[in-house]
């Protein structure tokens, strides 16, 4: 949102811009402009400096918000609308009212921008592109796009707000249940990575479209399983998904379900999963820390179609009664229960200690092989 150094003053160093002085690539495309006006609900009328001045904020703060949302500098082009001015005014108002610090307001802009950018790209690539195939010979895609967007826009907007409110309610519920204020940011979670084995080799053998379909099928299946069994999908990385759960038993169940489901799909490569349990720092919907790093390392050394867990998660499964402390003790206890005519203890999972090994950056760890009993 930086403007040229022509006396307007920006408070920031001008960033490099395209030869069109920051205007978007579709500036001269009538249909693109009509679609933009339809989606934004307003015409372009402000330069960056004019928008900042109208909103009553500094150019420096306006530029930080704009860049945080993921948009390039626009120079002195009239590319902003009344909606942009209102958004600036609202964010700045939250800062002025003391509800958000300036740094937090920028984080709000960045997290919202990053999340919705991916959503918008997915909807255009996978949704609108397919629907705008000309229904009749002689019709162009552009002739179909505008009325389709006009019909879909209000429905998609309502659905987006609905899902956001649902997710906000769920996230708020998790936070208020935490007894210790410090745990609202640094919490004890089970974190897992699920990784497709041999994906790099697949990229050399498969056509791009076929590879894309495989990745989409993997991500969809993983996301559905994680959600259905009480976990949270943190992010997808093509051949890998990162998920988290509040308790060890939930993470273990999700991991084994992933292995079992993928193993029954002949189109899918083998899968390996690593889980660790411990303190995790959460920021902008992502998770960080030693626990996350350990889960990633365990995934890289896990056998095909198997789940490796760290000692902390194994201990937690034992503590909660989801797994026996040892298979020998479980067998002995079952034998005693049979002789005494009572039901033996029921365990969901089995744990087999593996060889201790050094893990880069984390020292020596003792992984455990997780199985279903």
JSON list of C-alpha atoms in Angstrom, two decimals, residues 74-241:
[
{"chain": "A", "resi": 74, "resn": "UNK", "atom": "CA", "xyz": [-0.24, -0.44, -5.25]},
{"chain": "A", "resi": 75, "resn": "UNK", "atom": "CA", "xyz": [1.73, 2.74, -5.71]},
{"chain": "A", "resi": 76, "resn": "UNK", "atom": "CA", "xyz": [-0.48, 5.71, -6.66]},
{"chain": "A", "resi": 77, "resn": "UNK", "atom": "CA", "xyz": [-3.05, 3.67, -8.55]},
{"chain": "A", "resi": 78, "resn": "UNK", "atom": "CA", "xyz": [-6.70, 4.20, -7.65]},
{"chain": "A", "resi": 79, "resn": "UNK", "atom": "CA", "xyz": [-7.32, 0.59, -6.68]},
{"chain": "A", "resi": 80, "resn": "UNK", "atom": "CA", "xyz": [-9.08, 0.78, -3.29]},
{"chain": "A", "resi": 81, "resn": "UNK", "atom": "CA", "xyz": [-12.76, 0.98, -2.42]},
{"chain": "A", "resi": 82, "resn": "UNK", "atom": "CA", "xyz": [-14.99, 2.13, 0.41]},
{"chain": "A", "resi": 83, "resn": "UNK", "atom": "CA", "xyz": [-14.72, -1.39, 1.85]},
{"chain": "A", "resi": 84, "resn": "UNK", "atom": "CA", "xyz": [-10.95, -1.00, 2.14]},
{"chain": "A", "resi": 85, "resn": "UNK", "atom": "CA", "xyz": [-11.37, 2.29, 3.97]},
{"chain": "A", "resi": 86, "resn": "UNK", "atom": "CA", "xyz": [-13.92, 0.75, 6.34]},
{"chain": "A", "resi": 87, "resn": "UNK", "atom": "CA", "xyz": [-11.63, -2.23, 7.06]},
{"chain": "A", "resi": 88, "resn": "UNK", "atom": "CA", "xyz": [-8.74, 0.10, 7.87]},
{"chain": "A", "resi": 89, "resn": "UNK", "atom": "CA", "xyz": [-10.97, 2.19, 10.12]},
{"chain": "A", "resi": 90, "resn": "UNK", "atom": "CA", "xyz": [-12.24, -0.87, 11.98]},
{"chain": "A", "resi": 91, "resn": "UNK", "atom": "CA", "xyz": [-8.81, -2.36, 12.63]},
{"chain": "A", "resi": 92, "resn": "UNK", "atom": "CA", "xyz": [-7.40, 0.99, 13.70]},
{"chain": "A", "resi": 93, "resn": "UNK", "atom": "CA", "xyz": [-10.46, 1.54, 15.90]},
{"chain": "A", "resi": 94, "resn": "UNK", "atom": "CA", "xyz": [-9.79, -1.70, 17.76]},
{"chain": "A", "resi": 95, "resn": "UNK", "atom": "CA", "xyz": [-6.25, -0.48, 18.44]},
{"chain": "A", "resi": 96, "resn": "UNK", "atom": "CA", "xyz": [-7.41, 2.98, 19.54]},
{"chain": "A", "resi": 97, "resn": "UNK", "atom": "CA", "xyz": [-10.00, 1.44, 21.87]},
{"chain": "A", "resi": 98, "resn": "UNK", "atom": "CA", "xyz": [-7.32, -0.66, 23.52]},
{"chain": "A", "resi": 99, "resn": "UNK", "atom": "CA", "xyz": [-8.99, -3.94, 22.54]},
{"chain": "A", "resi": 100, "resn": "UNK", "atom": "CA", "xyz": [-6.00, -4.96, 20.41]},
{"chain": "A", "resi": 101, "resn": "UNK", "atom": "CA", "xyz": [-2.39, -3.88, 20.39]},
{"chain": "A", "resi": 102, "resn": "UNK", "atom": "CA", "xyz": [-1.06, -2.72, 17.05]},
{"chain": "A", "resi": 103, "resn": "UNK", "atom": "CA", "xyz": [1.01, -5.90, 16.76]},
{"chain": "A", "resi": 104, "resn": "UNK", "atom": "CA", "xyz": [-2.05, -8.03, 17.49]},
{"chain": "A", "resi": 105, "resn": "UNK", "atom": "CA", "xyz": [-4.12, -6.14, 14.90]},
{"chain": "A", "resi": 106, "resn": "UNK", "atom": "CA", "xyz": [-1.44, -6.88, 12.30]},
{"chain": "A", "resi": 107, "resn": "UNK", "atom": "CA", "xyz": [-1.55, -10.56, 13.33]},
{"chain": "A", "resi": 108, "resn": "UNK", "atom": "CA", "xyz": [-5.32, -10.56, 12.87]},
{"chain": "A", "resi": 109, "resn": "UNK", "atom": "CA", "xyz": [-4.86, -9.16, 9.37]},
{"chain": "A", "resi": 110, "resn": "UNK", "atom": "CA", "xyz": [-2.13, -11.68, 8.56]},
{"chain": "A", "resi": 111, "resn": "UNK", "atom": "CA", "xyz": [-3.94, -14.77, 9.88]},
{"chain": "A", "resi": 112, "resn": "UNK", "atom": "CA", "xyz": [-7.17, -13.80, 8.13]},
{"chain": "A", "resi": 113, "resn": "UNK", "atom": "CA", "xyz": [-5.38, -12.99, 4.89]},
{"chain": "A", "resi": 114, "resn": "UNK", "atom": "CA", "xyz": [-3.39, -16.22, 4.80]},
{"chain": "A", "resi": 115, "resn": "UNK", "atom": "CA", "xyz": [-6.40, -18.40, 5.58]},
{"chain": "A", "resi": 116, "resn": "UNK", "atom": "CA", "xyz": [-8.80, -16.77, 3.16]},
{"chain": "A", "resi": 117, "resn": "UNK", "atom": "CA", "xyz": [-6.18, -16.55, 0.39]},
{"chain": "A", "resi": 118, "resn": "UNK", "atom": "CA", "xyz": [-5.86, -20.31, 0.37]},
{"chain": "A", "resi": 119, "resn": "UNK", "atom": "CA", "xyz": [-9.63, -20.71, 0.52]},
{"chain": "A", "resi": 120, "resn": "UNK", "atom": "CA", "xyz": [-10.14, -18.34, -2.41]},
{"chain": "A", "resi": 121, "resn": "UNK", "atom": "CA", "xyz": [-7.48, -20.07, -4.51]},
{"chain": "A", "resi": 122, "resn": "UNK", "atom": "CA", "xyz": [-9.03, -23.47, -3.82]},
{"chain": "A", "resi": 123, "resn": "UNK", "atom": "CA", "xyz": [-12.51, -22.27, -4.72]},
{"chain": "A", "resi": 124, "resn": "UNK", "atom": "CA", "xyz": [-11.35, -20.79, -8.00]},
{"chain": "A", "resi": 125, "resn": "UNK", "atom": "CA", "xyz": [-9.09, -23.72, -8.97]},
{"chain": "A", "resi": 126, "resn": "UNK", "atom": "CA", "xyz": [-11.30, -26.60, -7.91]},
{"chain": "A", "resi": 127, "resn": "UNK", "atom": "CA", "xyz": [-14.79, -25.19, -7.86]},
{"chain": "A", "resi": 128, "resn": "UNK", "atom": "CA", "xyz": [-15.49, -22.28, -10.18]},
{"chain": "A", "resi": 129, "resn": "UNK", "atom": "CA", "xyz": [-13.14, -23.55, -12.89]},
{"chain": "A", "resi": 130, "resn": "UNK", "atom": "CA", "xyz": [-15.15, -26.74, -13.25]},
{"chain": "A", "resi": 131, "resn": "UNK", "atom": "CA", "xyz": [-18.53, -25.04, -13.07]},
{"chain": "A", "resi": 132, "resn": "UNK", "atom": "CA", "xyz": [-17.69, -22.43, -15.67]},
{"chain": "A", "resi": 133, "resn": "UNK", "atom": "CA", "xyz": [-17.10, -24.90, -18.47]},
{"chain": "A", "resi": 134, "resn": "UNK", "atom": "CA", "xyz": [-19.26, -23.55, -21.34]},
{"chain": "A", "resi": 135, "resn": "UNK", "atom": "CA", "xyz": [-22.54, -25.50, -21.28]},
{"chain": "A", "resi": 136, "resn": "UNK", "atom": "CA", "xyz": [-23.13, -25.04, -25.00]},
{"chain": "A", "resi": 137, "resn": "UNK", "atom": "CA", "xyz": [-20.91, -24.85, -28.09]},
{"chain": "A", "resi": 138, "resn": "UNK", "atom": "CA", "xyz": [-20.09, -21.30, -29.00]},
{"chain": "A", "resi": 139, "resn": "UNK", "atom": "CA", "xyz": [-20.32, -19.95, -25.47]},
{"chain": "A", "resi": 140, "resn": "UNK", "atom": "CA", "xyz": [-17.17, -18.71, -23.78]},
{"chain": "A", "resi": 141, "resn": "UNK", "atom": "CA", "xyz": [-16.19, -19.26, -20.18]},
{"chain": "A", "resi": 142, "resn": "UNK", "atom": "CA", "xyz": [-16.31, -15.52, -19.57]},
{"chain": "A", "resi": 143, "resn": "UNK", "atom": "CA", "xyz": [-19.98, -15.46, -20.61]},
{"chain": "A", "resi": 144, "resn": "UNK", "atom": "CA", "xyz": [-20.73, -18.02, -17.91]},
{"chain": "A", "resi": 145, "resn": "UNK", "atom": "CA", "xyz": [-18.52, -16.73, -15.11]},
{"chain": "A", "resi": 146, "resn": "UNK", "atom": "CA", "xyz": [-20.22, -13.45, -14.23]},
{"chain": "A", "resi": 147, "resn": "UNK", "atom": "CA", "xyz": [-23.79, -14.75, -13.69]},
{"chain": "A", "resi": 148, "resn": "UNK", "atom": "CA", "xyz": [-22.43, -17.78, -11.86]},
{"chain": "A", "resi": 149, "resn": "UNK", "atom": "CA", "xyz": [-20.42, -15.66, -9.43]},
{"chain": "A", "resi": 150, "resn": "UNK", "atom": "CA", "xyz": [-23.42, -13.40, -8.99]},
{"chain": "A", "resi": 151, "resn": "UNK", "atom": "CA", "xyz": [-25.52, -16.39, -7.90]},
{"chain": "A", "resi": 152, "resn": "UNK", "atom": "CA", "xyz": [-22.88, -18.07, -5.75]},
{"chain": "A", "resi": 153, "resn": "UNK", "atom": "CA", "xyz": [-21.43, -15.07, -3.95]},
{"chain": "A", "resi": 154, "resn": "UNK", "atom": "CA", "xyz": [-24.13, -14.46, -1.30]},
{"chain": "A", "resi": 155, "resn": "UNK", "atom": "CA", "xyz": [-24.45, -18.17, -0.54]},
{"chain": "A", "resi": 156, "resn": "UNK", "atom": "CA", "xyz": [-20.70, -18.71, -0.19]},
{"chain": "A", "resi": 157, "resn": "UNK", "atom": "CA", "xyz": [-20.42, -15.59, 1.97]},
{"chain": "A", "resi": 158, "resn": "UNK", "atom": "CA", "xyz": [-23.14, -16.80, 4.35]},
{"chain": "A", "resi": 159, "resn": "UNK", "atom": "CA", "xyz": [-21.57, -20.24, 4.55]},
{"chain": "A", "resi": 160, "resn": "UNK", "atom": "CA", "xyz": [-18.11, -18.77, 5.23]},
{"chain": "A", "resi": 161, "resn": "UNK", "atom": "CA", "xyz": [-19.44, -16.71, 8.15]},
{"chain": "A", "resi": 162, "resn": "UNK", "atom": "CA", "xyz": [-21.33, -19.73, 9.51]},
{"chain": "A", "resi": 163, "resn": "UNK", "atom": "CA", "xyz": [-18.25, -21.99, 9.46]},
{"chain": "A", "resi": 164, "resn": "UNK", "atom": "CA", "xyz": [-16.08, -19.24, 10.97]},
{"chain": "A", "resi": 165, "resn": "UNK", "atom": "CA", "xyz": [-18.53, -18.77, 13.85]},
{"chain": "A", "resi": 166, "resn": "UNK", "atom": "CA", "xyz": [-18.64, -22.53, 14.43]},
{"chain": "A", "resi": 167, "resn": "UNK", "atom": "CA", "xyz": [-14.84, -22.75, 14.48]},
{"chain": "A", "resi": 168, "resn": "UNK", "atom": "CA", "xyz": [-14.58, -19.69, 16.73]},
{"chain": "A", "resi": 169, "resn": "UNK", "atom": "CA", "xyz": [-17.04, -21.22, 19.18]},
{"chain": "A", "resi": 170, "resn": "UNK", "atom": "CA", "xyz": [-15.10, -24.49, 19.25]},
{"chain": "A", "resi": 171, "resn": "UNK", "atom": "CA", "xyz": [-11.75, -22.75, 19.73]},
{"chain": "A", "resi": 172, "resn": "UNK", "atom": "CA", "xyz": [-13.14, -20.50, 22.47]},
{"chain": "A", "resi": 173, "resn": "UNK", "atom": "CA", "xyz": [-14.58, -23.52, 24.24]},
{"chain": "A", "resi": 174, "resn": "UNK", "atom": "CA", "xyz": [-11.19, -25.23, 24.28]},
{"chain": "A", "resi": 175, "resn": "UNK", "atom": "CA", "xyz": [-9.50, -22.14, 25.69]},
{"chain": "A", "resi": 176, "resn": "UNK", "atom": "CA", "xyz": [-11.96, -21.44, 28.51]},
{"chain": "A", "resi": 177, "resn": "UNK", "atom": "CA", "xyz": [-11.71, -25.04, 29.70]},
{"chain": "A", "resi": 178, "resn": "UNK", "atom": "CA", "xyz": [-7.99, -24.58, 30.37]},
{"chain": "A", "resi": 179, "resn": "UNK", "atom": "CA", "xyz": [-7.51, -24.00, 34.09]},
{"chain": "A", "resi": 180, "resn": "UNK", "atom": "CA", "xyz": [-4.07, -22.37, 33.90]},
{"chain": "A", "resi": 181, "resn": "UNK", "atom": "CA", "xyz": [-3.88, -19.08, 32.00]},
{"chain": "A", "resi": 182, "resn": "UNK", "atom": "CA", "xyz": [-0.37, -19.93, 30.81]},
{"chain": "A", "resi": 183, "resn": "UNK", "atom": "CA", "xyz": [-1.69, -23.08, 29.15]},
{"chain": "A", "resi": 184, "resn": "UNK", "atom": "CA", "xyz": [-3.90, -21.01, 26.86]},
{"chain": "A", "resi": 185, "resn": "UNK", "atom": "CA", "xyz": [-0.81, -20.42, 24.71]},
{"chain": "A", "resi": 186, "resn": "UNK", "atom": "CA", "xyz": [1.58, -23.16, 25.84]},
{"chain": "A", "resi": 187, "resn": "UNK", "atom": "CA", "xyz": [-0.59, -26.26, 26.14]},
{"chain": "A", "resi": 188, "resn": "UNK", "atom": "CA", "xyz": [-0.01, -29.99, 26.52]},
{"chain": "A", "resi": 189, "resn": "UNK", "atom": "CA", "xyz": [-1.18, -31.63, 23.33]},
{"chain": "A", "resi": 190, "resn": "UNK", "atom": "CA", "xyz": [-0.64, -34.77, 21.32]},
{"chain": "A", "resi": 191, "resn": "UNK", "atom": "CA", "xyz": [0.81, -33.79, 17.93]},
{"chain": "A", "resi": 192, "resn": "UNK", "atom": "CA", "xyz": [1.03, -36.13, 14.95]},
{"chain": "A", "resi": 193, "resn": "UNK", "atom": "CA", "xyz": [2.42, -36.13, 11.43]},
{"chain": "A", "resi": 194, "resn": "UNK", "atom": "CA", "xyz": [1.15, -38.52, 8.76]},
{"chain": "A", "resi": 195, "resn": "UNK", "atom": "CA", "xyz": [3.44, -38.86, 5.74]},
{"chain": "A", "resi": 196, "resn": "UNK", "atom": "CA", "xyz": [3.01, -40.66, 2.42]},
{"chain": "A", "resi": 197, "resn": "UNK", "atom": "CA", "xyz": [5.97, -42.97, 1.81]},
{"chain": "A", "resi": 198, "resn": "UNK", "atom": "CA", "xyz": [7.89, -42.57, -1.46]},
{"chain": "A", "resi": 199, "resn": "UNK", "atom": "CA", "xyz": [6.04, -39.45, -2.55]},
{"chain": "A", "resi": 200, "resn": "UNK", "atom": "CA", "xyz": [9.11, -37.97, -4.26]},
{"chain": "A", "resi": 201, "resn": "UNK", "atom": "CA", "xyz": [9.39, -41.05, -6.48]},
{"chain": "A", "resi": 202, "resn": "UNK", "atom": "CA", "xyz": [5.69, -40.77, -7.30]},
{"chain": "A", "resi": 203, "resn": "UNK", "atom": "CA", "xyz": [6.13, -37.21, -8.53]},
{"chain": "A", "resi": 204, "resn": "UNK", "atom": "CA", "xyz": [8.56, -38.50, -11.17]},
{"chain": "A", "resi": 205, "resn": "UNK", "atom": "CA", "xyz": [6.24, -41.29, -12.36]},
{"chain": "A", "resi": 206, "resn": "UNK", "atom": "CA", "xyz": [2.77, -39.74, -12.30]},
{"chain": "A", "resi": 207, "resn": "UNK", "atom": "CA", "xyz": [1.18, -37.11, -14.50]},
{"chain": "A", "resi": 208, "resn": "UNK", "atom": "CA", "xyz": [0.53, -33.78, -12.79]},
{"chain": "A", "resi": 209, "resn": "UNK", "atom": "CA", "xyz": [-3.25, -34.16, -12.86]},
{"chain": "A", "resi": 210, "resn": "UNK", "atom": "CA", "xyz": [-3.06, -37.70, -11.48]},
{"chain": "A", "resi": 211, "resn": "UNK", "atom": "CA", "xyz": [-0.67, -36.58, -8.75]},
{"chain": "A", "resi": 212, "resn": "UNK", "atom": "CA", "xyz": [-2.98, -33.71, -7.83]},
{"chain": "A", "resi": 213, "resn": "UNK", "atom": "CA", "xyz": [-5.92, -36.09, -7.52]},
{"chain": "A", "resi": 214, "resn": "UNK", "atom": "CA", "xyz": [-3.90, -38.38, -5.24]},
{"chain": "A", "resi": 215, "resn": "UNK", "atom": "CA", "xyz": [-2.87, -35.51, -2.97]},
{"chain": "A", "resi": 216, "resn": "UNK", "atom": "CA", "xyz": [-6.42, -34.19, -2.81]},
{"chain": "A", "resi": 217, "resn": "UNK", "atom": "CA", "xyz": [-7.76, -37.65, -1.95]},
{"chain": "A", "resi": 218, "resn": "UNK", "atom": "CA", "xyz": [-5.14, -38.07, 0.78]},
{"chain": "A", "resi": 219, "resn": "UNK", "atom": "CA", "xyz": [-5.80, -34.64, 2.30]},
{"chain": "A", "resi": 220, "resn": "UNK", "atom": "CA", "xyz": [-9.58, -35.13, 2.16]},
{"chain": "A", "resi": 221, "resn": "UNK", "atom": "CA", "xyz": [-9.45, -38.56, 3.78]},
{"chain": "A", "resi": 222, "resn": "UNK", "atom": "CA", "xyz": [-7.03, -37.40, 6.46]},
{"chain": "A", "resi": 223, "resn": "UNK", "atom": "CA", "xyz": [-9.05, -34.27, 7.23]},
{"chain": "A", "resi": 224, "resn": "UNK", "atom": "CA", "xyz": [-12.29, -36.25, 7.55]},
{"chain": "A", "resi": 225, "resn": "UNK", "atom": "CA", "xyz": [-10.73, -38.87, 9.84]},
{"chain": "A", "resi": 226, "resn": "UNK", "atom": "CA", "xyz": [-9.03, -36.31, 12.06]},
{"chain": "A", "resi": 227, "resn": "UNK", "atom": "CA", "xyz": [-12.23, -34.30, 12.48]},
{"chain": "A", "resi": 228, "resn": "UNK", "atom": "CA", "xyz": [-14.51, -37.31, 12.95]},
{"chain": "A", "resi": 229, "resn": "UNK", "atom": "CA", "xyz": [-12.45, -38.68, 15.83]},
{"chain": "A", "resi": 230, "resn": "UNK", "atom": "CA", "xyz": [-12.02, -35.45, 17.75]},
{"chain": "A", "resi": 231, "resn": "UNK", "atom": "CA", "xyz": [-8.71, -34.09, 16.51]},
{"chain": "A", "resi": 232, "resn": "UNK", "atom": "CA", "xyz": [-7.82, -30.88, 14.71]},
{"chain": "A", "resi": 233, "resn": "UNK", "atom": "CA", "xyz": [-6.11, -30.66, 11.35]},
{"chain": "A", "resi": 234, "resn": "UNK", "atom": "CA", "xyz": [-3.40, -28.03, 11.71]},
{"chain": "A", "resi": 235, "resn": "UNK", "atom": "CA", "xyz": [-2.18, -27.97, 8.12]},
{"chain": "A", "resi": 236, "resn": "UNK", "atom": "CA", "xyz": [-1.55, -30.05, 5.02]},
{"chain": "A", "resi": 237, "resn": "UNK", "atom": "CA", "xyz": [1.77, -30.12, 3.17]},
{"chain": "A", "resi": 238, "resn": "UNK", "atom": "CA", "xyz": [0.94, -32.10, 0.06]},
{"chain": "A", "resi": 239, "resn": "UNK", "atom": "CA", "xyz": [2.29, -35.51, 1.04]},
{"chain": "A", "resi": 240, "resn": "UNK", "atom": "CA", "xyz": [2.03, -34.81, 4.78]},
{"chain": "A", "resi": 241, "resn": "UNK", "atom": "CA", "xyz": [-0.60, -33.69, 7.27]}
]
